[in-house]
RNA sequence: CGGAGCGUGGCGCAGUCUGGCAGCGCGCCUGCUUUGGGAGCAGGAGGUCGAAGGUUCAAAUCCUUUCGCUCCGACCA
């Protein structure tokens, strides 16, 4: 893997394209690594694709070490498989669906649980054949409502997905652990700063789930973690201990209060001159069949993921059309309305509070949980926040931003039951297989690496992902410099070093700036100083350190540098 | 789907209100000069002004329709 820049197609851009919203998006475009084809759809140019392949290779090596076998599943899936699992409808418009000339329905695979389960269900029949673990690296297509941030949220993207099949939960636990460890090695080898966090399983279903988050300010996900005990969870799932209220406000008599136009918690706090802990926030939700009224304290945010998990209703969403003639903005849990009441645990600890009166322009104060209303379900449905107590120890939770690059699930039997993938046990009795699934966003990892590692001049590739390890800049037209460069290039090439030589007749400024933009970890400059002293200049892109090295010592120096970086 | 905005050379934009030769910067080509942090001068190529229809002597500009894109929101293994 070596190249002369005079022959390479690396169309860099000096100006920032307007479409670029985040650093990775801008730098991938400016560095001539990707080009947009349509909204959320990108082509990879030579340099960008090299990085993708590096990530893929690391993934392959580590997964094979963990005992997974590589397969390649189709992009186009028949509707029947998805109808069988029930996700043809459940997934909704996230899938790109199409018909062939005979009017048969297909979708382009947004994920591969169905196809994978179908593949093994007719072949794997005995507990003796289990467990099995398969992976593939595939292009996935998801009709995202709003693709954005370049490769971070694209319509079409490359993903490694793996599926394991087991005869027992214990067996799944072992593989899950192995995959967890393999993922850790993968992201370590990629040179990324990441955290493993407890995650919500979402529409995938299943029990345990962990996400692998690359830490970056521009991340779309929020993670709460405790630096005392190491607890870490996505905010979608995180729990916390909330301190007791300091001042207690005496309970007033139950009384209706005229509150015209007070339809938000903010307005109600102002109107009543009460903290949010003394207000009931009532949110109307609609599930597959029922309507629900979710109640949290006014100071809390309802966590929709927790609510969905609690109710087990994947169709749940805010009921924007309202319910019967109840006035939006003035809802309350008390009274006869026929709604199922889901209350947060902290709501039940409230001494009293103000709730909507279920009557336009009125609220009621002095409402007491348990006395004035009794929830059908009580559970944790609020979002934990920065500064609250760690659920596992006495520490405090802190919030950081992350990019989800990996996600592993204990799926259980959701797909094996619906798709009838069963095995026979020692007694000849059939059971649904127990499944795990494991994903890594390959192209997203490339973008995350840049989000985490860049400066105002460009990308700073971690060495294991860099398209080239070394860039050689020749400055000036002196024939001796050119000859010497040719020698260095050939010599490093001979040592197996991935090197790109900027042999163009560009001015020094152009070469320096492009080298910084492209983010090649080690820069070797040969120019005037070499003619004077016989030394070449090395610069570490990552920590910006310079070294002057005698040309005879160069190959050893470079090998040593690459070796040390690889280890660290 | 709701709200806002944008489509003019490869990229970034002005021109549109008030109709009258299609412009600027970057990039590209040629030549000369320049060569340690995105050079200077001179010359040059490149555009159905997103598309369709209409108004007008005349449309990038006004009107109608339509397509695409971007941002905010809902949504998002």
Coordinates of C-alpha atoms (C1' of nucleotides) in Angstrom, one line a residue:
Chain A
X1 CA 0.0 0.0 0.0
X2 CA 2.1 2.8 -1.3
X3 CA 1.3 5.7 -3.6
X4 CA 2.7 8.8 -5.3
X5 CA 0.5 11.8 -4.9
X6 CA 1.2 12.8 -8.5
X7 CA -0.8 9.7 -9.5
X8 CA -3.4 9.6 -6.7
X9 CA -7.0 10.8 -7.0
X10 CA -7.3 12.9 -3.8
X11 CA -9.5 15.8 -4.7
X12 CA -9.1 18.1 -1.7
X13 CA -11.2 21.2 -1.2
X14 CA -9.9 24.4 0.2
X15 CA -13.3 25.8 1.2
X16 CA -15.8 24.2 3.5
X17 CA -18.8 22.7 1.7
X18 CA -22.1 24.1 3.0
X19 CA -23.6 20.6 3.4
X20 CA -21.0 19.8 6.0
X21 CA -22.5 20.1 9.5
X22 CA -19.9 18.3 11.7
X23 CA -16.1 18.0 11.6
X24 CA -16.1 14.5 10.3
X25 CA -18.5 15.4 7.5
X26 CA -16.5 18.5 6.5
X27 CA -13.1 16.8 6.7
X28 CA -14.1 13.7 4.8
X29 CA -15.4 15.9 2.0
X30 CA -12.4 18.3 2.1
X31 CA -9.9 15.5 2.3
X32 CA -11.2 13.9 -0.9
X33 CA -12.4 10.8 0.9
X34 CA -16.1 10.8 0.3
X35 CA -18.5 12.5 -2.1
X36 CA -22.2 12.9 -1.7
X37 CA -24.4 11.2 -4.3
X38 CA -27.8 12.0 -2.8
X39 CA -29.1 12.9 0.6
X40 CA -27.5 10.4 3.0
X41 CA -25.8 8.5 0.2
X42 CA -22.1 8.7 -0.3
X43 CA -19.4 7.3 -2.6
X44 CA -16.0 6.4 -1.1
X45 CA -12.9 7.6 -2.9
X46 CA -9.7 5.8 -2.7
X47 CA -8.4 7.3 0.5
X48 CA -11.7 7.0 2.3
X49 CA -12.2 3.5 1.3
X50 CA -8.8 2.5 2.6
X51 CA -9.9 3.6 6.0
X52 CA -13.1 1.6 5.7
X53 CA -11.1 -1.5 4.8
X54 CA -8.8 -1.0 7.8
X55 CA -11.8 -0.9 10.2
X56 CA -13.3 -4.0 8.4
X57 CA -10.0 -5.9 8.7
X58 CA -9.7 -5.2 12.4
X59 CA -13.3 -6.4 12.9
X60 CA -12.7 -9.6 10.9
X61 CA -9.6 -10.5 12.8
X62 CA -11.1 -10.0 16.2
X63 CA -14.4 -11.7 15.5
X64 CA -12.7 -14.7 14.0
X65 CA -10.5 -14.9 17.0
X66 CA -13.8 -14.9 19.1
X67 CA -15.0 -17.8 17.1
X68 CA -17.5 -16.1 14.7
X69 CA -17.7 -17.2 11.1
X70 CA -18.1 -14.8 8.2
X71 CA -21.0 -15.2 5.8
X72 CA -22.6 -12.9 3.2
X73 CA -26.3 -12.4 3.2
X74 CA -28.4 -10.8 0.5
X75 CA -29.3 -7.1 0.3
X76 CA -32.7 -7.8 -1.2
X77 CA -35.2 -9.6 1.1
X78 CA -38.5 -11.2 0.3
X79 CA -41.4 -9.7 2.2
X80 CA -42.5 -13.1 3.5
X81 CA -39.6 -13.3 5.9
X82 CA -40.4 -10.0 7.4
X83 CA -44.1 -10.7 7.6
X84 CA -43.3 -13.9 9.4
X85 CA -41.4 -12.0 12.2
X86 CA -44.0 -9.3 12.2
X87 CA -41.6 -6.6 11.4
X88 CA -42.8 -5.9 7.9
X89 CA -45.4 -3.6 9.6
X90 CA -43.6 -2.9 12.8
X91 CA -40.5 -1.4 11.1
X92 CA -42.8 0.8 9.1
X93 CA -41.3 3.3 6.7
X94 CA -37.8 2.7 8.0
X95 CA -37.5 0.0 5.3
X96 CA -37.1 0.7 1.7
X97 CA -39.7 -1.5 0.1
X98 CA -40.1 -2.4 -3.6
X99 CA -41.7 -4.7 -6.0
X100 CA -40.2 -6.9 -8.8
X101 CA -41.7 -7.3 -12.3
X102 CA -44.0 -10.0 -11.0
X103 CA -45.3 -7.6 -8.4
X104 CA -43.7 -9.5 -5.5
X105 CA -42.8 -7.4 -2.4
X106 CA -39.3 -7.0 -1.3
X107 CA -37.3 -4.8 1.0
X108 CA -33.7 -3.8 1.0
X109 CA -32.3 -5.2 4.2
X110 CA -32.1 -2.6 7.1
X111 CA -30.8 -5.5 9.3
X112 CA -30.6 -9.3 8.9
X113 CA -32.2 -11.1 11.8
X114 CA -34.9 -12.6 9.6
X115 CA -32.6 -13.8 6.8
X116 CA -30.1 -15.1 9.2
X117 CA -32.7 -17.0 11.2
X118 CA -34.2 -18.4 8.0
X119 CA -30.7 -19.5 6.9
X120 CA -30.1 -21.7 9.9
X121 CA -33.6 -22.9 10.9
X122 CA -33.7 -25.7 8.4
X123 CA -30.2 -26.9 9.0
X124 CA -29.5 -26.5 12.7
X125 CA -31.8 -28.9 14.4
X126 CA -29.9 -30.5 17.3
X127 CA -28.5 -29.1 20.5
X128 CA -25.3 -30.8 19.4
X129 CA -24.9 -28.2 16.6
X130 CA -25.2 -25.3 19.0
X131 CA -23.9 -22.7 19.7
X132 CA -23.2 -21.0 16.4
X133 CA -22.1 -17.5 15.7
X134 CA -22.1 -15.8 12.3
X135 CA -21.2 -12.4 11.1
X136 CA -21.2 -10.4 7.9
X137 CA -20.1 -7.0 6.7
X138 CA -22.9 -5.6 4.6
X139 CA -24.4 -2.4 3.2
X140 CA -27.6 -1.6 5.0
X141 CA -30.3 0.7 3.8
X142 CA -32.6 2.5 6.1
X143 CA -35.0 5.2 5.0
X144 CA -34.0 7.6 7.7
X145 CA -36.5 10.4 8.2
X146 CA -33.6 12.8 8.2
X147 CA -30.2 11.7 7.2
X148 CA -27.5 14.0 8.5
X149 CA -23.9 14.5 9.6
X150 CA -22.5 12.8 6.6
X151 CA -21.5 9.2 7.5
X152 CA -22.8 9.5 11.0
X153 CA -26.5 9.1 10.0
X154 CA -26.7 8.0 6.4
X155 CA -29.4 6.3 4.4
X156 CA -27.0 3.7 3.2
X157 CA -24.1 2.6 5.3
X158 CA -21.8 -0.3 6.0
X159 CA -22.4 -2.4 9.1
X160 CA -21.0 -5.6 10.6
X161 CA -23.7 -7.6 12.0
X162 CA -23.5 -10.9 13.9
X163 CA -26.0 -13.4 15.1
X164 CA -25.5 -16.2 17.6
X165 CA -27.8 -19.2 18.3
X166 CA -27.9 -21.1 21.5
X167 CA -29.5 -24.0 23.3
X168 CA -29.4 -22.3 26.7
X169 CA -29.3 -18.8 28.2
X170 CA -26.0 -19.8 29.9
X171 CA -24.5 -20.5 26.4
X172 CA -25.7 -17.1 25.2
X173 CA -24.2 -15.5 28.3
X174 CA -20.8 -16.9 27.3
X175 CA -20.9 -15.8 23.7
X176 CA -22.3 -12.4 24.7
X177 CA -19.3 -12.0 27.0
X178 CA -16.9 -13.1 24.3
X179 CA -18.5 -10.6 21.8
X180 CA -18.4 -7.9 24.4
X181 CA -14.6 -8.5 24.9
X182 CA -14.0 -8.8 21.1
X183 CA -15.8 -5.4 20.7
X184 CA -13.5 -3.9 23.3
X185 CA -10.5 -5.2 21.5
X186 CA -11.8 -3.9 18.2
X187 CA -12.3 -0.3 19.4
X188 CA -9.0 -0.4 21.3
X189 CA -7.2 -1.5 18.2
X190 CA -8.9 1.3 16.3
X191 CA -7.3 3.7 18.7
X192 CA -10.6 5.1 19.9
X193 CA -11.6 6.4 23.3
X194 CA -14.9 4.6 24.0
X195 CA -17.2 3.5 26.8
X196 CA -19.4 0.5 27.2
X197 CA -22.8 1.5 28.5
X198 CA -26.0 -0.2 29.5
X199 CA -28.6 0.4 26.7
X200 CA -32.2 0.3 26.0
X201 CA -33.1 -2.7 23.7
X202 CA -35.7 -0.6 21.8
X203 CA -37.7 -2.2 19.0
X204 CA -35.2 -5.0 18.8
X205 CA -36.6 -6.6 21.9
X206 CA -34.6 -8.8 24.2
X207 CA -33.1 -8.6 27.7
X208 CA -29.5 -7.3 28.2
X209 CA -28.0 -4.8 25.9
X210 CA -24.8 -2.8 25.8
X211 CA -23.8 0.0 23.5
X212 CA -20.2 1.0 22.6
X213 CA -19.9 4.7 22.6
X214 CA -17.0 6.7 21.0
X215 CA -16.6 9.8 23.1
X216 CA -17.1 13.0 21.1
X217 CA -18.7 16.3 21.8
X218 CA -20.7 16.1 18.6
X219 CA -22.2 12.7 19.6
X220 CA -25.9 12.3 19.2
X221 CA -26.2 10.2 22.3
X222 CA -26.0 11.2 25.9
X223 CA -24.3 8.8 28.4
X224 CA -24.6 9.1 32.2
X225 CA -21.6 7.5 34.0
X226 CA -20.4 7.3 37.6
X227 CA -16.6 7.8 37.9
X228 CA -16.8 6.2 41.3
X229 CA -18.0 2.7 40.5
X230 CA -17.9 2.7 36.7
X231 CA -21.7 2.6 36.2
X232 CA -22.5 3.8 32.7
X233 CA -25.8 3.9 30.8
X234 CA -27.4 5.6 27.9
X235 CA -29.8 8.3 29.1
X236 CA -32.6 6.3 27.4
X237 CA -32.0 3.7 30.1
X238 CA -30.0 5.2 32.9
X239 CA -31.4 5.1 36.5
X240 CA -30.4 7.4 39.3
X241 CA -31.0 8.2 43.0
X242 CA -32.8 11.5 43.4
X243 CA -32.1 13.5 46.6
X244 CA -35.0 14.2 49.0
X245 CA -36.6 17.6 48.8
X246 CA -35.1 20.1 51.2
X247 CA -38.1 22.3 51.9
X248 CA -41.5 20.9 52.4
X249 CA -44.5 23.0 51.4
X250 CA -47.7 22.6 53.4
X251 CA -50.5 20.8 51.7
X252 CA -53.4 23.1 50.8
X253 CA -57.0 22.1 50.6
X254 CA -58.1 20.4 47.4
X255 CA -59.3 23.3 45.3
X256 CA -59.9 24.2 41.6
X257 CA -57.9 27.2 40.4
X258 CA -58.6 29.3 37.4
X259 CA -55.5 29.1 35.1
X260 CA -56.4 30.5 31.7
X261 CA -53.8 29.8 29.0
X262 CA -51.5 27.9 31.4
X263 CA -50.8 24.9 29.3
X264 CA -47.1 24.3 30.0
X265 CA -45.2 23.3 33.2
X266 CA -43.1 26.5 32.9
X267 CA -46.2 28.7 33.0
X268 CA -47.7 26.6 35.8
X269 CA -44.6 27.0 37.9
X270 CA -44.8 30.7 37.5
X271 CA -48.6 31.0 38.0
X272 CA -48.6 28.8 41.2
X273 CA -45.2 30.0 42.4
X274 CA -44.3 26.3 43.1
X275 CA -41.2 24.2 42.2
X276 CA -41.7 21.5 39.6
X277 CA -41.6 18.9 42.3
X278 CA -45.1 20.0 43.3
X279 CA -46.6 19.7 39.9
X280 CA -48.0 16.6 38.0
X281 CA -46.9 16.5 34.4
X282 CA -49.5 14.5 32.6
X283 CA -48.8 13.2 29.1
X284 CA -51.3 11.5 26.9
X285 CA -50.0 8.4 25.0
X286 CA -51.6 6.1 22.5
X287 CA -50.6 2.5 22.1
X288 CA -51.7 -0.2 19.7
X289 CA -55.1 -0.3 21.4
X290 CA -55.2 1.7 24.6
X291 CA -54.7 5.2 25.7
X292 CA -52.5 6.0 28.6
X293 CA -51.9 9.0 30.8
X294 CA -48.2 9.0 31.9
X295 CA -47.5 11.0 35.0
X296 CA -44.1 12.4 36.1
X297 CA -43.1 15.2 38.4
X298 CA -43.1 18.6 36.7
X299 CA -39.3 18.8 37.3
X300 CA -38.7 15.6 35.5
X301 CA -38.6 14.6 31.8
X302 CA -40.7 11.6 30.8
X303 CA -38.5 8.9 29.3
X304 CA -40.4 7.5 26.4
X305 CA -38.0 4.5 26.0
X306 CA -38.7 3.5 29.6
X307 CA -42.4 3.9 29.1
X308 CA -42.4 1.7 26.0
X309 CA -40.3 -0.9 27.8
X310 CA -42.7 -0.8 30.8
X311 CA -45.8 -1.2 28.7
X312 CA -44.3 -3.5 26.1
X313 CA -46.1 -1.7 23.4
X314 CA -43.9 -0.9 20.4
X315 CA -46.6 1.2 18.7
X316 CA -46.7 3.7 21.6
X317 CA -46.5 7.3 20.8
X318 CA -47.7 10.7 22.0
X319 CA -51.5 10.9 21.3
X320 CA -51.6 14.2 19.4
X321 CA -55.2 13.9 18.4
X322 CA -56.2 14.0 22.1
X323 CA -58.6 11.7 23.9
X324 CA -62.4 12.2 24.0
X325 CA -63.1 15.7 25.0
X326 CA -60.2 16.1 27.5
X327 CA -58.5 19.5 27.0
X328 CA -54.8 19.3 26.0
X329 CA -52.7 21.2 28.5
X330 CA -55.1 20.7 31.3
X331 CA -54.9 17.0 31.9
X332 CA -54.7 15.4 35.3
X333 CA -54.7 11.8 36.7
X334 CA -57.6 12.3 39.0
X335 CA -61.3 11.8 38.2
X336 CA -63.3 9.5 35.9
X337 CA -61.8 9.5 32.4
X338 CA -61.2 5.8 31.7
X339 CA -57.5 6.3 30.9
X340 CA -54.8 3.9 32.2
X341 CA -52.6 5.8 34.6
X342 CA -48.9 5.1 34.5
X343 CA -47.1 7.0 37.3
X344 CA -43.4 7.5 37.9
X345 CA -42.1 6.1 41.2
X346 CA -41.2 9.6 42.4
X347 CA -44.8 10.8 41.8
X348 CA -46.0 8.4 44.4
X349 CA -43.6 9.9 46.9
X350 CA -45.1 13.4 46.4
X351 CA -47.0 14.7 49.5
X352 CA -49.3 16.6 47.2
X353 CA -49.2 18.5 43.9
X354 CA -51.0 20.5 41.3
X355 CA -52.6 18.7 38.3
X356 CA -54.7 19.7 35.4
X357 CA -58.4 19.7 36.2
X358 CA -59.4 17.9 32.9
X359 CA -61.4 21.1 32.3
X360 CA -60.3 23.9 30.0
X361 CA -58.4 26.7 31.9
X362 CA -58.5 25.0 35.3
X363 CA -56.0 23.2 37.5
X364 CA -56.5 21.6 40.9
X365 CA -54.1 22.0 43.8
X366 CA -53.8 19.7 46.8
X367 CA -54.0 16.5 44.8
X368 CA -52.6 13.6 46.8
X369 CA -51.3 10.4 45.0
X370 CA -53.0 7.3 46.3
X371 CA -55.9 9.3 47.7
X372 CA -57.0 11.3 44.6
X373 CA -55.8 8.9 42.0
X374 CA -54.5 5.3 41.9
X375 CA -52.1 4.5 39.1
X376 CA -52.6 1.2 37.2
X377 CA -48.8 0.9 36.9
X378 CA -46.0 2.5 38.9
X379 CA -42.5 2.4 37.5
X380 CA -39.4 4.3 36.6
X381 CA -40.4 6.3 33.6
X382 CA -38.4 9.5 34.1
X383 CA -35.0 10.4 32.6
X384 CA -32.0 10.4 34.9
X385 CA -29.9 13.6 34.8
X386 CA -26.4 14.9 35.2
X387 CA -25.7 15.5 38.9
X388 CA -28.1 12.9 40.3
X389 CA -26.9 10.0 42.4
X390 CA -25.5 6.8 41.0
X391 CA -27.9 3.9 41.3
X392 CA -25.2 1.5 42.3
X393 CA -23.0 3.5 44.8
X394 CA -22.8 6.8 46.6
X395 CA -21.2 8.6 43.5
X396 CA -22.6 11.3 41.3
X397 CA -23.7 10.8 37.7
X398 CA -22.0 12.8 35.0
X399 CA -23.2 13.3 31.5
X400 CA -21.0 12.9 28.4
X401 CA -21.7 12.8 24.7
X402 CA -21.0 9.7 22.6
X403 CA -21.4 8.2 19.2
X404 CA -22.9 4.8 19.2
X405 CA -20.6 2.6 17.1
X406 CA -21.5 -0.8 18.4
X407 CA -24.5 -2.4 20.0
X408 CA -24.9 -5.9 21.4
X409 CA -28.2 -7.6 22.4
X410 CA -29.4 -10.7 24.1
X411 CA -32.3 -11.2 21.8
X412 CA -33.7 -14.3 23.4
X413 CA -36.4 -16.1 21.5
X414 CA -38.2 -13.2 19.8
X415 CA -37.2 -14.2 16.3
X416 CA -36.8 -17.9 16.8
X417 CA -40.3 -18.2 18.1
X418 CA -42.0 -16.1 15.4
X419 CA -39.9 -17.7 12.7
X420 CA -40.0 -21.2 14.2
X421 CA -36.2 -21.8 14.6
X422 CA -36.1 -24.6 17.0
X423 CA -33.8 -27.3 18.1
X424 CA -34.2 -30.7 19.8
X425 CA -32.7 -31.2 23.2
X426 CA -31.2 -34.4 24.7
X427 CA -34.7 -35.7 25.3
X428 CA -35.9 -35.0 21.8
X429 CA -38.0 -32.1 22.9
X430 CA -38.2 -29.0 20.7
X431 CA -37.3 -25.5 22.0
X432 CA -36.9 -22.2 20.3
X433 CA -33.2 -21.2 19.9
X434 CA -31.9 -18.5 22.1
X435 CA -30.3 -15.7 20.1
X436 CA -27.9 -12.9 20.4
X437 CA -27.2 -10.1 17.9
X438 CA -24.2 -7.8 17.7
X439 CA -23.7 -4.8 15.4
X440 CA -20.9 -2.4 14.6
X441 CA -21.4 0.6 12.3
X442 CA -18.3 0.4 10.1
X443 CA -18.7 3.7 8.2
X444 CA -20.0 5.3 11.3
X445 CA -16.8 4.2 13.1
X446 CA -14.8 6.0 10.4
X447 CA -16.7 9.2 11.0
X448 CA -16.5 8.8 14.8
X449 CA -12.7 8.4 14.6
X450 CA -12.6 11.9 13.0
X451 CA -15.1 13.4 15.4
X452 CA -12.9 12.4 18.2
X453 CA -9.5 13.1 16.5
X454 CA -9.2 16.3 14.6
X455 CA -8.0 19.9 14.9
X456 CA -8.5 23.1 13.0
X457 CA -6.2 21.9 10.2
X458 CA -7.7 18.6 9.6
X459 CA -7.9 14.9 10.5
X460 CA -5.6 13.2 13.0
X461 CA -6.1 9.6 12.1
X462 CA -5.3 7.0 14.8
X463 CA -2.4 5.0 13.3
X464 CA -4.4 1.8 12.8
X465 CA -7.1 3.5 10.7
X466 CA -4.9 5.9 8.7
X467 CA -5.1 5.4 5.0
X468 CA -1.3 5.7 5.0
X469 CA 1.0 5.5 7.9
X470 CA 3.6 7.9 6.5
X471 CA 3.6 10.9 4.2
X472 CA 6.8 12.0 2.6
X473 CA 7.0 15.6 1.5
X474 CA 9.6 16.7 -1.0
X475 CA 10.0 20.5 -0.9
X476 CA 11.8 22.3 -3.8
X477 CA 13.0 21.2 -7.2
X478 CA 16.6 20.4 -6.4
X479 CA 17.4 17.2 -8.3
X480 CA 19.3 15.9 -5.3
X481 CA 16.1 16.2 -3.1
X482 CA 14.2 14.2 -5.7
X483 CA 16.8 11.5 -5.9
X484 CA 17.0 11.2 -2.1
X485 CA 13.2 11.2 -1.8
X486 CA 13.0 8.4 -4.3
X487 CA 15.5 6.4 -2.2
X488 CA 13.6 7.0 1.0
X489 CA 10.3 6.1 -0.6
X490 CA 11.7 2.9 -2.0
X491 CA 13.4 2.0 1.2
X492 CA 10.4 2.5 3.4
X493 CA 8.2 0.7 0.9
X494 CA 10.6 -2.2 1.1
X495 CA 10.2 -2.4 4.8
X496 CA 6.5 -2.8 4.3
X497 CA 5.6 0.7 5.5
X498 CA 2.4 2.2 4.0
X499 CA 3.7 5.4 2.6
X500 CA 2.4 8.1 0.3
X501 CA 4.9 10.4 -1.4
X502 CA 4.0 13.9 -2.2
X503 CA 6.1 14.2 -5.3
X504 CA 4.1 16.9 -6.9
X505 CA 5.6 20.3 -7.9
X506 CA 3.3 22.1 -5.5
X507 CA 4.5 24.9 -3.2
X508 CA 5.5 23.9 0.3
X509 CA 2.4 25.6 1.8
X510 CA 0.1 23.5 -0.2
X511 CA 1.9 20.3 0.7
X512 CA 1.9 21.1 4.4
X513 CA -1.7 22.0 4.5
X514 CA -2.8 19.0 2.6
X515 CA -0.7 16.7 4.7
X516 CA -2.4 18.1 7.8
X517 CA -5.9 17.9 6.2
X518 CA -5.4 14.2 5.3
X519 CA -4.2 13.4 8.8
X520 CA -1.4 11.0 7.9
X521 CA 0.1 10.2 11.3
X522 CA 3.8 10.6 10.5
X523 CA 5.1 13.3 8.1
X524 CA 8.6 13.2 6.7
X525 CA 9.8 16.4 5.2
X526 CA 12.9 16.6 3.0
X527 CA 13.9 20.0 1.8
X528 CA 16.5 22.8 2.3
X529 CA 17.5 21.6 5.7
X530 CA 18.5 18.3 4.2
X531 CA 20.8 19.9 1.8
X532 CA 22.4 21.8 4.7
X533 CA 22.7 19.1 7.3
X534 CA 21.7 15.7 5.8
X535 CA 18.8 15.5 8.1
X536 CA 15.1 15.0 7.4
X537 CA 12.3 16.4 9.5
X538 CA 9.7 14.2 11.1
X539 CA 6.4 15.4 12.5
X540 CA 3.9 13.5 14.5
X541 CA 0.4 14.6 13.4
X542 CA -1.2 13.4 16.6
X543 CA 0.8 15.2 19.2
X544 CA 2.5 17.7 17.0
X545 CA 6.1 16.8 17.9
X546 CA 9.0 17.4 15.6
X547 CA 12.2 15.3 15.3
X548 CA 15.3 15.9 13.1
X549 CA 16.7 12.5 12.0
X550 CA 19.8 11.7 10.0
X551 CA 18.7 10.1 6.8
X552 CA 20.7 6.9 7.5
X553 CA 18.7 6.4 10.7
X554 CA 15.4 7.1 9.1
X555 CA 14.1 3.6 8.4
X556 CA 14.9 2.3 11.9
X557 CA 13.4 5.4 13.4
X558 CA 10.2 5.1 11.4
X559 CA 9.8 1.4 12.2
X560 CA 10.4 2.0 15.9
X561 CA 7.8 4.9 15.8
X562 CA 5.2 2.8 14.1
X563 CA 5.9 -0.1 16.5
X564 CA 5.5 2.0 19.6
X565 CA 2.4 3.7 18.3
X566 CA 0.8 0.4 17.5
X567 CA 1.3 -0.8 21.1
X568 CA 0.1 2.4 22.9
Chain B
rC1 C1' -45.7 14.9 8.0
rG2 C1' -45.7 20.3 10.3
rG3 C1' -42.6 25.0 10.2
rA4 C1' -38.5 27.9 7.8
rG5 C1' -35.1 28.5 3.8
rC6 C1' -32.2 27.4 -0.6
rG7 C1' -31.6 25.6 -6.0
rU8 C1' -27.1 30.6 -10.8
rG9 C1' -19.9 26.9 -14.2
rG10 C1' -16.6 21.4 -10.3
rC11 C1' -17.0 24.2 -5.1
rG12 C1' -18.6 28.7 -2.3
rC13 C1' -21.7 32.8 -3.5
rA14 C1' -23.7 37.9 -5.6
rG15 C1' -27.5 39.3 -9.1
rU16 C1' -34.1 38.3 -8.1
rC17 C1' -37.2 43.2 -4.4
rU18 C1' -37.4 47.4 -9.0
rG19 C1' -37.5 42.4 -16.0
rG20 C1' -32.9 44.9 -20.3
rC21 C1' -25.1 42.0 -22.2
rA22 C1' -25.1 36.1 -16.7
rG23 C1' -21.1 38.0 -12.7
rC24 C1' -17.3 37.4 -8.4
rG25 C1' -13.9 34.2 -5.3
rC26 C1' -11.8 29.3 -5.2
rG27 C1' -10.6 25.3 -8.4
rC28 C1' -9.3 24.0 -13.8
rC29 C1' -6.0 24.9 -18.7
rU30 C1' -1.6 27.9 -21.1
rG31 C1' 2.8 31.0 -20.3
rC32 C1' 6.3 33.6 -17.3
rU33 C1' 7.9 34.5 -12.4
rU34 C1' 7.7 32.2 -7.5
rU35 C1' 9.0 27.8 -3.9
rG36 C1' 9.4 25.9 4.3
rG37 C1' 2.6 26.8 5.8
rG38 C1' -3.3 26.7 0.6
rA39 C1' 1.7 32.3 -4.4
rG40 C1' 1.9 36.7 -8.3
rC41 C1' 1.0 38.5 -13.2
rA42 C1' -1.1 37.7 -18.1
rG43 C1' -4.2 34.9 -21.1
rG44 C1' -8.1 31.0 -21.5
rA45 C1' -12.0 27.0 -21.0
rG46 C1' -16.4 26.1 -18.6
rG47 C1' -23.4 27.9 -17.2
rU48 C1' -30.4 24.8 -21.0
rC49 C1' -29.7 30.2 -14.0
rG50 C1' -33.3 22.7 -10.9
rA51 C1' -37.6 21.4 -14.4
rA52 C1' -42.3 22.5 -17.1
rG53 C1' -45.8 25.9 -18.4
rG54 C1' -47.5 31.1 -18.5
rU55 C1' -47.1 36.9 -18.7
rU56 C1' -43.9 40.2 -21.8
rC57 C1' -40.9 43.4 -27.3
rA58 C1' -37.6 41.1 -23.6
rA59 C1' -37.5 36.5 -17.8
rA60 C1' -32.1 34.0 -13.5
rU61 C1' -35.6 38.1 -12.1
rC62 C1' -42.9 38.4 -12.4
rC63 C1' -47.1 34.3 -12.1
rU64 C1' -48.5 28.9 -11.8
rU65 C1' -47.1 24.0 -11.3
rU66 C1' -43.5 20.5 -10.1
rC67 C1' -38.8 18.3 -8.6
rG68 C1' -34.6 18.3 -5.5
rC69 C1' -31.8 19.8 -1.3
rU70 C1' -30.9 22.0 3.6
rC71 C1' -32.3 23.5 8.6
rC72 C1' -35.9 23.1 13.2
rG73 C1' -39.5 19.4 15.1
rA74 C1' -41.7 14.6 15.4
rC75 C1' -38.7 9.9 14.2
rC76 C1' -34.2 6.9 14.7
rA77 C1' -30.8 -1.8 16.8

